[in-house]
C-alpha positions as a Python dict, from the first residue, in 0.01 Angstrom:
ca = {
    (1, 'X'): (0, 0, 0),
    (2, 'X'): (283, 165, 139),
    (3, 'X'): (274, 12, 462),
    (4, 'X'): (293, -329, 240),
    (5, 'X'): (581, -211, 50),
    (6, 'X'): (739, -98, 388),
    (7, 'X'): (700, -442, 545),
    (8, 'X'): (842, -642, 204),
    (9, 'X'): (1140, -418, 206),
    (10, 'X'): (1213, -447, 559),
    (11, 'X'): (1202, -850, 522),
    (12, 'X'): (1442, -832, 197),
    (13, 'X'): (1640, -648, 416),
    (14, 'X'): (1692, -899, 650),
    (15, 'X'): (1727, -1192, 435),
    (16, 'X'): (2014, -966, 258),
    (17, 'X'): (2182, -940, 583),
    (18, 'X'): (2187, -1322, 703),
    (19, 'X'): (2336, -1422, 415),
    (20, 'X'): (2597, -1163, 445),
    (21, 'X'): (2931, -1248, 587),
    (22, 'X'): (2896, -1005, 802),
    (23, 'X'): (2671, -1236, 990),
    (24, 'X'): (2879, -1504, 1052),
    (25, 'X'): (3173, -1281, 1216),
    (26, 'X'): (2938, -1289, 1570),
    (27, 'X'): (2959, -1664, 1570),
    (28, 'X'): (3386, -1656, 1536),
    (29, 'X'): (3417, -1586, 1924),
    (30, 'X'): (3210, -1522, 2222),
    (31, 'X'): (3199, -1165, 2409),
    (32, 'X'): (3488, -1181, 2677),
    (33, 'X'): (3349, -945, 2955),
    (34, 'X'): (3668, -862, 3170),
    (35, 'X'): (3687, -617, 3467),
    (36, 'X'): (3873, -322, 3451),
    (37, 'X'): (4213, -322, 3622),
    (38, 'X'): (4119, -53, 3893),
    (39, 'X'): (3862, -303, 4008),
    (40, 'X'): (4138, -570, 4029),
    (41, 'X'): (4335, -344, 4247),
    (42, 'X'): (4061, -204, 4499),
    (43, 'X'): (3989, -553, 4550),
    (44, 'X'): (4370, -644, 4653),
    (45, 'X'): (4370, -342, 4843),
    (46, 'X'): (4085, -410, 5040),
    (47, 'X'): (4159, -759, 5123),
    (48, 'X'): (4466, -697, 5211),
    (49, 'X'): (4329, -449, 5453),
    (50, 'X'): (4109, -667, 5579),
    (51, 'X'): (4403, -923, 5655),
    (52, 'X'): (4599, -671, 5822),
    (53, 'X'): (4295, -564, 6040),
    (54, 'X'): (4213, -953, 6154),
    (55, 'X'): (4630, -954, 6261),
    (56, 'X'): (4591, -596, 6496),
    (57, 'X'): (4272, -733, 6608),
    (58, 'X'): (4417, -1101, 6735),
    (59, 'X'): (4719, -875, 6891),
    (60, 'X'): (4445, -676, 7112),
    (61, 'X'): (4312, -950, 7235),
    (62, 'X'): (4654, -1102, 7316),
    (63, 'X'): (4707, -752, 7509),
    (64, 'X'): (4377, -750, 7627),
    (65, 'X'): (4355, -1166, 7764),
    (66, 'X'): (4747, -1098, 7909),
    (67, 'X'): (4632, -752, 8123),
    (68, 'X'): (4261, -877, 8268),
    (69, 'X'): (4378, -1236, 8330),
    (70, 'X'): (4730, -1056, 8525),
    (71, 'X'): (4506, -829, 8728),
    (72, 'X'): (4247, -1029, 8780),
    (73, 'X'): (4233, -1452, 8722),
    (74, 'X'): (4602, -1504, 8754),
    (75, 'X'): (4598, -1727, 9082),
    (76, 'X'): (4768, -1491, 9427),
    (77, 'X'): (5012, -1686, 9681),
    (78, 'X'): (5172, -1527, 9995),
    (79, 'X'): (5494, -1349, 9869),
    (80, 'X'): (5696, -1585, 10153),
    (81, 'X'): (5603, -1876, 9896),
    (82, 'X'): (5826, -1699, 9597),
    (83, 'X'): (6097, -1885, 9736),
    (84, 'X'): (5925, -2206, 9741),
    (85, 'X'): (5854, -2290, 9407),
    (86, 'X'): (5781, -1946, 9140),
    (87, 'X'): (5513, -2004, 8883),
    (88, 'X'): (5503, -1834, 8554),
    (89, 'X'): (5230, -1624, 8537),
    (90, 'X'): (5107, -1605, 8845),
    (91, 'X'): (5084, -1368, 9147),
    (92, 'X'): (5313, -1339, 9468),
    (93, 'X'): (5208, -1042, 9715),
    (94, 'X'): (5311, -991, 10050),
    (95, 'X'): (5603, -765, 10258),
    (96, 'X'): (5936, -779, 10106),
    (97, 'X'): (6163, -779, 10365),
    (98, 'X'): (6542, -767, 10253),
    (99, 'X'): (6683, -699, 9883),
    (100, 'X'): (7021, -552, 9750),
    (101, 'X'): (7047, -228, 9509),
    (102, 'X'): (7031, -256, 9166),
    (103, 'X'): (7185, -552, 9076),
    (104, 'X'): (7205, -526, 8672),
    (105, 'X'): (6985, -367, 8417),
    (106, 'X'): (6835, -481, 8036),
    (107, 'X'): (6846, -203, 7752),
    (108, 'X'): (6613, -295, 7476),
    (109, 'X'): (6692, -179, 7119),
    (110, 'X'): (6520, -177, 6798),
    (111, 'X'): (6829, -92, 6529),
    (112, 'X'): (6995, 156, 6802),
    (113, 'X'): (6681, 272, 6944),
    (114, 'X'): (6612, 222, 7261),
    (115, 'X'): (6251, 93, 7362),
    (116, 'X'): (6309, 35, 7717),
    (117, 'X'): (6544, -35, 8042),
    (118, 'X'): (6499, -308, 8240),
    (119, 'X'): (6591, -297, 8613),
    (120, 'X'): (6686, -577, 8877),
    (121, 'X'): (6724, -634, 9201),
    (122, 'X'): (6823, -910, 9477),
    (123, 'X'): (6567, -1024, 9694),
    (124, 'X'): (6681, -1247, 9987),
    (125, 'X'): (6509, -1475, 10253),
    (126, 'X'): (6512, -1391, 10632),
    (127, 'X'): (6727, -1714, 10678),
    (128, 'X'): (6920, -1564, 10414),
    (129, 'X'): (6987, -1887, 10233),
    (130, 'X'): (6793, -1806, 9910),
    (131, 'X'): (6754, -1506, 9626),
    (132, 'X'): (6558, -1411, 9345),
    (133, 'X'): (6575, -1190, 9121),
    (134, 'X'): (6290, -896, 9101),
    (135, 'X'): (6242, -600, 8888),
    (136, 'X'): (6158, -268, 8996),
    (137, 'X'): (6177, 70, 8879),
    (138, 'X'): (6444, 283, 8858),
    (139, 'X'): (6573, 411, 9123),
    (140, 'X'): (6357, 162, 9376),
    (141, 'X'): (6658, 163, 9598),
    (142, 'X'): (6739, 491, 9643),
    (143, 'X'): (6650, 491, 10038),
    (144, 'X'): (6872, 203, 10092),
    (145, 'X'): (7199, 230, 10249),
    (146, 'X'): (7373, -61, 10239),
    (147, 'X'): (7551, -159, 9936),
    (148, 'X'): (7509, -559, 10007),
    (149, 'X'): (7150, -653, 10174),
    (150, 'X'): (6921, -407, 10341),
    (151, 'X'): (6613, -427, 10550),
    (152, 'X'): (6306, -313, 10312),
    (153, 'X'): (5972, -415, 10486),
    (154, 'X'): (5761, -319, 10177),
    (155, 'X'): (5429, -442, 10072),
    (156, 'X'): (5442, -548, 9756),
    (157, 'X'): (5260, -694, 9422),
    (158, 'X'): (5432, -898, 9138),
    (159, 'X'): (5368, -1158, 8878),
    (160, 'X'): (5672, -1402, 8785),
    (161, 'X'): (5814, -1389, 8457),
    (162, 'X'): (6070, -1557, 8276),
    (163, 'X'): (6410, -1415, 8274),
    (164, 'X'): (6578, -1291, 7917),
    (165, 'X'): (6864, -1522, 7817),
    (166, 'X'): (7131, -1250, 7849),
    (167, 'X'): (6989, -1255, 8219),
    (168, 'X'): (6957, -1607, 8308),
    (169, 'X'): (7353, -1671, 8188),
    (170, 'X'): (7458, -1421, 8418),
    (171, 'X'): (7251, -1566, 8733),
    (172, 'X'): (7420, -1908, 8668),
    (173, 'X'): (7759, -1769, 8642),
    (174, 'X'): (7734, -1585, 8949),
    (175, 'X'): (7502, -1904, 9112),
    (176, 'X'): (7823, -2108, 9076),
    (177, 'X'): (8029, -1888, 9314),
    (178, 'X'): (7790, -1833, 9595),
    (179, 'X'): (7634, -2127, 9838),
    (180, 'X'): (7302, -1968, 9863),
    (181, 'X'): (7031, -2126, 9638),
    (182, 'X'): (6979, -1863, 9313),
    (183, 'X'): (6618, -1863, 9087),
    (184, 'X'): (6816, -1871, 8725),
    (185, 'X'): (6487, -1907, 8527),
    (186, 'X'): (6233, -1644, 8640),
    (187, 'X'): (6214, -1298, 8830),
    (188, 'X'): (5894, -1189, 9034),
    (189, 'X'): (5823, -856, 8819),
    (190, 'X'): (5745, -556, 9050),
    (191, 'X'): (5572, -332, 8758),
    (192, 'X'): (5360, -585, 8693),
    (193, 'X'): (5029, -411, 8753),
    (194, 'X'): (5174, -92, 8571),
    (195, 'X'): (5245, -406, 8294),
    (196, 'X'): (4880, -529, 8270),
    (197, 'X'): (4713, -138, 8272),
    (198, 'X'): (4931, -71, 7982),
    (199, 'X'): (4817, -428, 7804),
    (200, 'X'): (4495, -340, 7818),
    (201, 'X'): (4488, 9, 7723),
    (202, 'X'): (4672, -87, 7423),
    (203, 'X'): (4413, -391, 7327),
    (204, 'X'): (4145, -73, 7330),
    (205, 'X'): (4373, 73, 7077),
    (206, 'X'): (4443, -188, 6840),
    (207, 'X'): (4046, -263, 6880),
    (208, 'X'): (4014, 75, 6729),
    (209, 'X'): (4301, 114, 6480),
    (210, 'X'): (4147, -233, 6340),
    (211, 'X'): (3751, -47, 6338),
    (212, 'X'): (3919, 188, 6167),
    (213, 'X'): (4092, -47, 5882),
    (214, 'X'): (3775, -240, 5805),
    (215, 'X'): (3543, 57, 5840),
    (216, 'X'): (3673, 381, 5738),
    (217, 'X'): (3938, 265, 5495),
    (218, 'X'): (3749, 99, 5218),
    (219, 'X'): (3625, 312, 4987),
    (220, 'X'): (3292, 169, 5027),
    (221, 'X'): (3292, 321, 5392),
    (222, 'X'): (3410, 651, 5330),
    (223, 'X'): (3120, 932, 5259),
    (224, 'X'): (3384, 1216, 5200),
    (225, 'X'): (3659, 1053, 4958),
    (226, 'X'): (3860, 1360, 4922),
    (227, 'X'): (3932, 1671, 5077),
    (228, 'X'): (4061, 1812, 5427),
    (229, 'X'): (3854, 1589, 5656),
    (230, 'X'): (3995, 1307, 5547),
    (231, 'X'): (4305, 1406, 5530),
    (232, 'X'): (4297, 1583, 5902),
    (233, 'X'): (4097, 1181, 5972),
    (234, 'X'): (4331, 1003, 5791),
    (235, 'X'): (4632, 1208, 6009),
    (236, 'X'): (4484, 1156, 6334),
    (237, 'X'): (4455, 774, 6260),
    (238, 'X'): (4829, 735, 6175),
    (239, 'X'): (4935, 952, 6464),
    (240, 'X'): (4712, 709, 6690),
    (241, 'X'): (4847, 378, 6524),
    (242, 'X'): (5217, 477, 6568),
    (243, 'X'): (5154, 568, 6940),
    (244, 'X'): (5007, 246, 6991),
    (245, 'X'): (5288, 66, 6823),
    (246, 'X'): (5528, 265, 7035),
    (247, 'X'): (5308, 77, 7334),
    (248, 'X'): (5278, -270, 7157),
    (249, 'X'): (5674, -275, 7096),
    (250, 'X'): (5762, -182, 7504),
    (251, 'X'): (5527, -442, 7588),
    (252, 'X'): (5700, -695, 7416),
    (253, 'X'): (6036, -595, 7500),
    (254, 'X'): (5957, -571, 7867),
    (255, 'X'): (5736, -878, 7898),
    (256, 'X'): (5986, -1184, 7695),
}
């Protein structure tokens, strides 16, 4: 009996409650799930992470494609063709046999801050009826002697460039005044091994600063959030990515 009673008020129950109002108040407006803001955020964050990891990554393999392909596909003439017709991007080696001192230099700046010097010199023909323009390091002509043209007889290694602007007006002024036929356009570049070593040892870099974005940034990838390992990690990473922008930023000032 009481389990019959039990059963008769449970069923009164519920036909008291659907004809309540209090019924019809879930049929006004559907359940709006929304996510929570910090979701919203972590998701910006990482895709902009992302974004900025897929740009450091096609910059290392600029770096990387510009240093193999200089030391090693870029096509190699005799250096006595340089004077015959330069080609951008490819590689002259042979003796130099008569250049000039220093005949100007480049400073590179970043809002007064110099990122790198730029040094030139005069290379002639035996006949002496043609010059280019090549850069060197400094001080590549401190065993010469004479102030004008002096005999080198070096064996050397460079890959032809194009001249900076500021450059190329000054060879055409001083083209005008001379008789002897004057390269205005590109230089054979001296460092450019040294060039292509540095290229690809800053690819590796970005390579790694961008492993480091996509893998160890996201929350999802990191198994100790907090504390002094990732803060010592998170230092060492910044220290690394600022060195290799130091790299990234010569490279581009000393390469056009």
């Amino acid at each position: 009996m009481e389990d019959e009673r039990y059963r008769q008020d449970g069923f009164g129950q519920y036909d008291e409650l659907r004809d309540n109002s209090i019924m019809e108040q879930f049929d006004e407006e559907p359940i709006q799930v929304t996510l929570p803001e910090k979701s919203k955020q972590s998701g910006k964050q990482i895709l902009s992470l992302l974004l900025i990891a897929a740009m450091v990554l096609w910059t290392a393999v600029w770096c990387l494609w510009s240093g193999v392909k200089g030391l090693f596909f870029a096509p190699v003439h005799p250096m006595e063709e340089v004077f015959t017709g330069m080609i951008k991007g490819e590689v002259y080696e042979g003796d130099i046999v008569y250049a000039s001192k220093e005949y100007c230099s480049l400073k590179h700046t970043i809002n007064l801050i110099p990122v790198g010097t730029e040094h030139f010199y005069l290379m002639y023909t035996s006949e002496m009826d043609k010059v280019i323009l090549i850069r060197a390091p400094k001080g590549w002509d401190k065993n010469f002697t004479n102030d004008m043209v002096n005999l080198v007889s070096e064996k050397a290694r460079g890959i032809v460039r194009k001249l900076d602007h500021e450059i190329q007006r000054k060879m055409v002024s001083n083209a005008e005044s001379v008789e002897i036929q004057v390269e205005t356009q590109l230089y054979l570049d001296l460092m450019g091994n040294k060039i292509c070593y540095l290229q690809i040892f800053t690819g590796i870099s970005l390579i790694f600063c961008s492993i480091f974005l996509v893998l160890f940034t996201k929350k999802e990838g990191i198994a100790d959030k907090e504390g002094p390992k990732k803060k010592f990690r998170d230092g060492i990473f910044i220290v690394f990515f600022l060195i290799t922008m130091i790299f990234l930023v010569y490279l581009l000032s000393m390469t056009g």
